[in-house]
Amino acid sequence: MTILVLGGTGKTGGSLTKLLHEAGISFIVASRSGKAEPYKAVTFDWFNPSTFENPFNADSNIDKVYLVVPVAYYDIAPIVNPFIDLAISKGVKRIVLLTTLQTEPGVEPTFGAVHQYLASKDIEYAVLRPSWFMQNFAYNFYQSIRENNEVFSATGDGKIPWISTEDIAQAAFDTLTTPESIRKDLLIVGPELLTYDEAAKLLSSVLGREIKHKRHTSDEQVKAFSQFLSPEFSKLLVDMEVAVSQGFEESCLKEPLSRLYIGKHKLEDYFKANRNVWIK
Ligand SMILES: NC(=O)c1ccc[n+]([C@@H]2O[C@H](COP(=O)([O-])OP(=O)(O)OC[C@H]3O[C@@H](n4cnc5c(N)ncnc54)[C@H](OP(=O)(O)O)[C@@H]3O)[C@@H](O)[C@H]2O)c1
């Protein structure tokens, strides 16, 4: 039996492949380049459906899939749902889908429509719904921290249960490999709630220079995101930030423990371990 890891060259998928490798579990990575050294990989592109069969042609034993949807693309259900059908027709018995903490099933377009579609299928599944990644400080804010000593958001004083992509990968590993029969979604959160102001203060103390949190209005934040994302996707992200400012993510922690997956990694430790990223 083999696990197909979509997004296996990315942050969560890359950590997942390490865990699978260490556990001696058979897996294959799908990537646009067809490369994921040192692991076995196959060419796969969400925007080229003729590549959807490639993983199943390369390995006829695929029975589980880790599914990272096309990144930063707005209307994904028409792209992803046909792949879910194909995977099931090829013998896949369990799919673990990565969405976001704030996306309820059925919310369209984007992730919610895929979540609902997956839940309507007669297979095992887990939907991992993580909060904001700690790694955003190294990727999304790489330049603004190094060049301008700032991060920016429309989250105001809202608290975020920052999550490490390593913890998300562990949640993916656990849900992919559990012998239990599963059909559920999990809210994936970190062990602490911190505002952007508090996160910037922690990073400042780790770096020994002041990093500020620039408070944007919604409109300012949409404009900032629109420099590298579509206007629709930018608006979606900003709506999620506004929900943070209104206490939505903090309130998620009041959900029953059975719905929560609480990661181990703390933001300060992440900053300390990756300090060099933000040093010029
Ligand atoms: N950042 C956050 O705070 C946050 C919070 C909650 C949820 N999320 C969700 O997390 C997901 C991103 O996960 P991640 O950070 O693990 O991924 P990532 O590091 O952004 O990597 C993206 C992965 O997707 C693959 N990919 C990109 N375009 C592709 C295409 N056209 N066809 C096939 N594969 C493609 C890339 O592989 P190749 O380049 O090798 O093809 C890569 O493996 C997104 O859906 C995002 O919405 C993010």
Short mmCIF file of C-alpha atoms and ligand atoms in Angstrom, two decimals:
data_model
loop_
_atom_site.label_atom_id
_atom_site.label_comp_id
_atom_site.label_asym_id
_atom_site.label_seq_id
_atom_site.Cartn_x
_atom_site.Cartn_y
_atom_site.Cartn_z
CA MET A 1 0.00 0.00 0.00
CA THR A 2 1.29 3.48 -0.89
CA ILE A 3 0.48 7.02 0.22
CA LEU A 4 0.35 9.69 -2.49
CA VAL A 5 1.68 12.99 -1.12
CA LEU A 6 0.40 15.97 -3.10
CA GLY A 7 2.31 19.13 -2.17
CA GLY A 8 5.11 16.82 -1.04
CA THR A 9 7.79 19.35 -1.95
CA GLY A 10 6.10 22.06 0.14
CA LYS A 11 6.20 22.94 3.83
CA THR A 12 3.64 20.53 5.31
CA GLY A 13 4.10 17.85 2.62
CA GLY A 14 7.90 18.06 2.89
CA SER A 15 7.79 17.43 6.64
CA LEU A 16 5.27 14.64 6.08
CA THR A 17 7.57 12.81 3.63
CA LYS A 18 10.34 12.84 6.28
CA LEU A 19 8.01 11.28 8.83
CA LEU A 20 6.82 8.64 6.36
CA HIS A 21 10.39 7.86 5.31
CA GLU A 22 11.53 7.47 8.94
CA ALA A 23 8.57 5.17 9.63
CA GLY A 24 9.40 3.02 6.58
CA ILE A 25 6.01 3.69 4.98
CA SER A 26 5.75 3.51 1.20
CA PHE A 27 4.88 6.84 -0.46
CA ILE A 28 5.15 8.71 -3.74
CA VAL A 29 5.33 12.50 -4.18
CA ALA A 30 3.45 14.42 -6.87
CA SER A 31 5.15 17.59 -8.07
CA ARG A 32 5.04 19.80 -11.15
CA SER A 33 8.70 19.04 -11.76
CA GLY A 34 8.28 15.30 -11.21
CA LYS A 35 11.19 15.50 -8.76
CA ALA A 36 11.32 15.28 -4.96
CA GLU A 37 14.78 13.89 -4.30
CA PRO A 38 15.67 11.61 -2.62
CA TYR A 39 12.12 10.29 -2.84
CA LYS A 40 10.14 8.71 -5.64
CA ALA A 41 8.10 11.35 -7.47
CA VAL A 42 5.83 11.79 -10.43
CA THR A 43 4.80 14.77 -12.56
CA PHE A 44 1.48 16.26 -11.47
CA ASP A 45 -0.06 19.65 -12.17
CA TRP A 46 -3.45 20.74 -10.86
CA PHE A 47 -3.85 22.91 -13.95
CA ASN A 48 -3.22 20.04 -16.33
CA PRO A 49 -5.80 17.30 -15.65
CA SER A 50 -4.03 14.99 -18.10
CA THR A 51 -1.40 14.52 -15.33
CA PHE A 52 -3.96 13.36 -12.72
CA GLU A 53 -3.55 9.69 -13.68
CA ASN A 54 0.27 9.80 -13.49
CA PRO A 55 0.57 8.79 -9.81
CA PHE A 56 -1.74 5.81 -10.31
CA ASN A 57 0.13 4.71 -13.44
CA ALA A 58 3.43 4.96 -11.53
CA ASP A 59 2.16 2.99 -8.52
CA SER A 60 -0.97 0.81 -8.66
CA ASN A 61 -0.96 0.36 -4.85
CA ILE A 62 -1.93 3.93 -3.89
CA ASP A 63 -4.66 3.67 -1.26
CA LYS A 64 -4.29 6.95 0.64
CA VAL A 65 -3.73 10.58 -0.40
CA TYR A 66 -2.47 13.71 1.38
CA LEU A 67 -4.17 16.49 -0.52
CA VAL A 68 -2.83 20.07 -0.61
CA VAL A 69 -5.08 22.05 -2.90
CA PRO A 70 -3.75 24.45 -5.58
CA VAL A 71 -2.11 27.14 -3.51
CA ALA A 72 -3.58 30.69 -3.50
CA TYR A 73 -6.14 29.79 -6.16
CA TYR A 74 -9.70 30.90 -5.53
CA ASP A 75 -12.27 28.61 -7.16
CA ILE A 76 -10.69 25.22 -6.56
CA ALA A 77 -13.59 22.78 -6.31
CA PRO A 78 -14.01 22.39 -10.10
CA ILE A 79 -10.31 21.45 -10.24
CA VAL A 80 -9.94 19.29 -7.14
CA ASN A 81 -13.28 17.44 -6.99
CA PRO A 82 -12.73 15.55 -10.28
CA PHE A 83 -9.36 14.41 -8.90
CA ILE A 84 -11.10 13.09 -5.77
CA ASP A 85 -13.45 11.07 -8.02
CA LEU A 86 -10.53 9.74 -10.04
CA ALA A 87 -8.60 8.76 -6.91
CA ILE A 88 -11.58 6.86 -5.54
CA SER A 89 -12.07 5.09 -8.87
CA LYS A 90 -8.39 4.03 -8.69
CA GLY A 91 -8.87 2.40 -5.28
CA VAL A 92 -8.04 5.19 -2.83
CA LYS A 93 -9.68 4.46 0.52
CA ARG A 94 -8.61 7.49 2.61
CA ILE A 95 -7.93 11.15 1.82
CA VAL A 96 -6.43 13.67 4.24
CA LEU A 97 -7.21 17.19 3.02
CA LEU A 98 -5.49 20.39 4.17
CA THR A 99 -7.77 23.43 4.44
CA THR A 100 -7.85 26.23 7.02
CA LEU A 101 -9.12 26.71 10.57
CA GLN A 102 -11.77 29.17 9.47
CA THR A 103 -13.21 27.20 6.53
CA GLU A 104 -16.43 25.42 7.37
CA PRO A 105 -17.59 22.64 5.02
CA GLY A 106 -19.83 23.94 2.27
CA VAL A 107 -18.41 27.45 2.28
CA GLU A 108 -17.87 28.31 -1.36
CA PRO A 109 -15.81 28.88 -3.34
CA THR A 110 -12.40 27.68 -2.09
CA PHE A 111 -11.72 24.96 0.44
CA GLY A 112 -15.18 24.55 1.97
CA ALA A 113 -16.66 23.20 -1.25
CA VAL A 114 -13.92 20.57 -1.48
CA HIS A 115 -14.35 19.67 2.21
CA GLN A 116 -18.08 19.13 1.69
CA TYR A 117 -17.53 17.10 -1.47
CA LEU A 118 -15.01 14.85 0.24
CA ALA A 119 -17.35 14.33 3.21
CA SER A 120 -20.12 13.31 0.79
CA LYS A 121 -18.01 10.39 -0.50
CA ASP A 122 -18.15 6.91 0.93
CA ILE A 123 -14.47 6.76 1.93
CA GLU A 124 -12.43 7.51 5.03
CA TYR A 125 -11.20 11.08 5.34
CA ALA A 126 -9.73 13.69 7.63
CA VAL A 127 -9.83 17.42 6.96
CA LEU A 128 -6.96 19.21 8.70
CA ARG A 129 -7.93 22.81 9.47
CA PRO A 130 -4.83 24.65 10.67
CA SER A 131 -4.53 28.16 12.01
CA TRP A 132 -1.89 30.57 10.58
CA PHE A 133 1.52 29.03 9.99
CA MET A 134 4.55 30.14 12.05
CA GLN A 135 6.48 29.68 8.80
CA ASN A 136 4.67 32.71 7.30
CA PHE A 137 7.28 34.82 9.11
CA ALA A 138 10.01 33.19 7.02
CA TYR A 139 8.11 33.03 3.72
CA ASN A 140 5.37 35.69 3.40
CA PHE A 141 7.21 38.22 5.61
CA TYR A 142 10.77 37.30 4.61
CA GLN A 143 11.40 40.53 2.74
CA SER A 144 9.39 42.92 4.92
CA ILE A 145 11.17 41.75 8.06
CA ARG A 146 14.63 41.85 6.51
CA GLU A 147 14.16 45.10 4.58
CA ASN A 148 11.63 47.08 6.67
CA ASN A 149 11.68 45.41 10.11
CA GLU A 150 7.94 44.95 9.99
CA VAL A 151 5.06 42.55 9.59
CA PHE A 152 1.62 43.82 8.61
CA SER A 153 -1.91 42.56 9.13
CA ALA A 154 -5.55 43.48 9.60
CA THR A 155 -5.80 41.27 12.69
CA GLY A 156 -5.66 44.17 15.21
CA ASP A 157 -5.49 42.75 18.73
CA GLY A 158 -6.89 39.37 17.72
CA LYS A 159 -5.11 36.32 19.09
CA ILE A 160 -3.81 33.51 16.87
CA PRO A 161 -2.95 29.94 17.88
CA TRP A 162 0.15 29.94 15.61
CA ILE A 163 0.90 26.46 14.31
CA SER A 164 4.13 24.95 13.01
CA THR A 165 3.99 23.14 9.67
CA GLU A 166 5.89 20.32 11.39
CA ASP A 167 2.96 19.85 13.74
CA ILE A 168 0.55 19.88 10.78
CA ALA A 169 2.68 17.20 9.12
CA GLN A 170 2.48 15.14 12.31
CA ALA A 171 -1.32 15.49 12.27
CA ALA A 172 -1.29 14.38 8.63
CA PHE A 173 0.94 11.42 9.48
CA ASP A 174 -1.30 10.39 12.38
CA THR A 175 -4.53 10.62 10.38
CA LEU A 176 -3.03 8.86 7.36
CA THR A 177 -1.66 5.96 9.37
CA THR A 178 -4.16 5.40 12.18
CA PRO A 179 -5.68 1.91 12.05
CA GLU A 180 -9.00 3.44 13.12
CA SER A 181 -11.65 4.11 10.52
CA ILE A 182 -11.92 7.91 10.34
CA ARG A 183 -14.33 10.47 8.93
CA LYS A 184 -13.71 13.80 10.67
CA ASP A 185 -12.27 17.28 10.58
CA LEU A 186 -9.70 18.51 13.07
CA LEU A 187 -8.87 22.06 14.14
CA ILE A 188 -5.08 22.21 14.13
CA VAL A 189 -3.76 24.80 16.57
CA GLY A 190 -0.52 25.64 18.32
CA PRO A 191 0.01 25.55 22.09
CA GLU A 192 -0.18 29.37 22.61
CA LEU A 193 -2.41 32.27 21.62
CA LEU A 194 -0.47 35.37 20.55
CA THR A 195 -1.41 38.59 18.77
CA TYR A 196 0.72 39.92 15.92
CA ASP A 197 1.99 42.60 18.34
CA GLU A 198 3.11 39.87 20.76
CA ALA A 199 4.65 37.81 17.95
CA ALA A 200 6.57 40.86 16.67
CA LYS A 201 7.82 41.55 20.21
CA LEU A 202 9.08 37.97 20.55
CA LEU A 203 10.84 38.15 17.19
CA SER A 204 12.38 41.51 18.17
CA SER A 205 13.86 40.02 21.31
CA VAL A 206 15.22 36.99 19.40
CA LEU A 207 16.76 39.19 16.66
CA GLY A 208 17.95 41.99 18.94
CA ARG A 209 16.31 44.66 16.77
CA GLU A 210 12.79 46.04 16.76
CA ILE A 211 10.28 44.37 14.43
CA LYS A 212 6.99 46.28 14.32
CA HIS A 213 3.48 45.09 13.61
CA LYS A 214 1.99 47.57 11.16
CA ARG A 215 -1.79 47.62 11.65
CA HIS A 216 -3.50 47.79 8.29
CA THR A 217 -7.14 48.53 7.60
CA SER A 218 -8.90 45.85 5.53
CA ASP A 219 -8.53 47.95 2.39
CA GLU A 220 -4.82 48.55 2.98
CA GLN A 221 -4.26 44.84 3.58
CA VAL A 222 -6.17 43.80 0.42
CA LYS A 223 -3.99 46.25 -1.52
CA ALA A 224 -0.82 44.80 0.05
CA PHE A 225 -1.79 41.17 -0.71
CA SER A 226 -2.97 42.07 -4.22
CA GLN A 227 0.62 42.82 -5.17
CA PHE A 228 1.26 39.07 -5.36
CA LEU A 229 -2.19 37.37 -5.09
CA SER A 230 -5.43 37.67 -7.04
CA PRO A 231 -7.89 40.31 -5.76
CA GLU A 232 -10.42 37.57 -4.83
CA PHE A 233 -7.91 35.53 -2.88
CA SER A 234 -6.52 38.67 -1.21
CA LYS A 235 -10.02 39.62 -0.05
CA LEU A 236 -10.57 36.09 1.28
CA LEU A 237 -7.34 36.23 3.32
CA VAL A 238 -8.17 39.67 4.68
CA ASP A 239 -11.67 38.52 5.69
CA MET A 240 -9.93 35.77 7.67
CA GLU A 241 -7.66 38.33 9.31
CA VAL A 242 -10.66 40.45 10.23
CA ALA A 243 -12.26 37.33 11.78
CA VAL A 244 -9.07 36.99 13.86
CA SER A 245 -9.50 40.60 15.03
CA GLN A 246 -13.02 39.69 16.15
CA GLY A 247 -11.75 36.81 18.28
CA PHE A 248 -12.80 33.94 16.00
CA GLU A 249 -9.60 31.90 16.24
CA GLU A 250 -9.36 32.35 20.00
CA SER A 251 -12.90 31.02 20.34
CA CYS A 252 -11.99 27.88 18.35
CA LEU A 253 -9.94 26.74 21.33
CA LYS A 254 -13.17 26.33 23.29
CA GLU A 255 -14.19 23.47 20.97
CA PRO A 256 -14.26 19.99 22.56
CA LEU A 257 -10.79 18.46 22.87
CA SER A 258 -11.82 15.67 20.48
CA ARG A 259 -12.02 18.28 17.66
CA LEU A 260 -8.65 19.86 18.42
CA TYR A 261 -5.16 18.79 17.46
CA ILE A 262 -2.77 20.85 19.58
CA GLY A 263 0.76 21.13 18.21
CA LYS A 264 3.87 21.11 20.38
CA HIS A 265 6.03 23.79 18.76
CA LYS A 266 6.08 27.30 20.27
CA LEU A 267 6.54 30.45 18.22
CA GLU A 268 9.52 31.69 20.25
CA ASP A 269 11.35 28.39 19.72
CA TYR A 270 10.61 28.60 16.00
CA PHE A 271 12.08 32.13 15.89
CA LYS A 272 15.19 31.01 17.81
CA ALA A 273 15.75 27.96 15.59
CA ASN A 274 15.40 30.02 12.39
CA ARG A 275 16.99 33.28 13.58
CA ASN A 276 19.44 33.46 10.65
CA VAL A 277 16.59 33.72 8.14
CA TRP A 278 15.91 37.31 9.20
CA ILE A 279 19.55 38.43 9.64
CA LYS A 280 20.96 40.33 6.67
N1 LIG B 1 0.12 29.92 5.38
C1 LIG B 1 -0.85 29.78 6.26
O1 LIG B 1 -0.89 30.47 7.31
C2 LIG B 1 -1.93 28.75 6.03
C3 LIG B 1 -2.88 28.53 7.04
C4 LIG B 1 -3.85 27.54 6.84
C5 LIG B 1 -3.87 26.82 5.65
N2 LIG B 1 -2.94 27.07 4.68
C6 LIG B 1 -2.99 26.29 3.43
O2 LIG B 1 -1.84 25.49 3.32
C7 LIG B 1 -1.67 25.16 1.94
C8 LIG B 1 -0.19 25.27 1.57
O3 LIG B 1 0.47 24.19 2.19
P1 LIG B 1 2.04 24.17 2.30
O4 LIG B 1 2.47 25.44 2.99
O5 LIG B 1 2.43 22.86 2.87
O6 LIG B 1 2.48 24.25 0.77
P2 LIG B 1 3.64 25.14 0.15
O7 LIG B 1 4.85 25.08 1.01
O8 LIG B 1 3.03 26.48 -0.19
O9 LIG B 1 3.96 24.35 -1.17
C9 LIG B 1 3.05 24.25 -2.22
C10 LIG B 1 3.06 22.82 -2.72
O10 LIG B 1 2.05 22.72 -3.72
C11 LIG B 1 2.67 22.24 -4.91
N3 LIG B 1 2.05 22.92 -6.04
C12 LIG B 1 1.99 24.25 -6.27
N4 LIG B 1 1.34 24.46 -7.41
C13 LIG B 1 1.00 23.25 -7.92
C14 LIG B 1 0.32 22.83 -9.08
N5 LIG B 1 -0.14 23.69 -10.00
N6 LIG B 1 0.13 21.51 -9.27
C15 LIG B 1 0.61 20.61 -8.37
N7 LIG B 1 1.25 20.94 -7.24
C16 LIG B 1 1.45 22.27 -7.04
C17 LIG B 1 4.14 22.56 -4.81
O11 LIG B 1 4.84 21.54 -5.50
P3 LIG B 1 5.77 21.77 -6.78
O12 LIG B 1 6.24 23.21 -6.73
O13 LIG B 1 6.89 20.78 -6.59
O14 LIG B 1 4.91 21.46 -7.94
C18 LIG B 1 4.38 22.45 -3.31
O15 LIG B 1 4.67 21.11 -2.96
C19 LIG B 1 -2.54 26.13 1.16
O16 LIG B 1 -3.68 25.43 0.67
C20 LIG B 1 -2.93 27.16 2.18
O17 LIG B 1 -4.15 27.76 1.91
C21 LIG B 1 -1.96 28.01 4.85
#
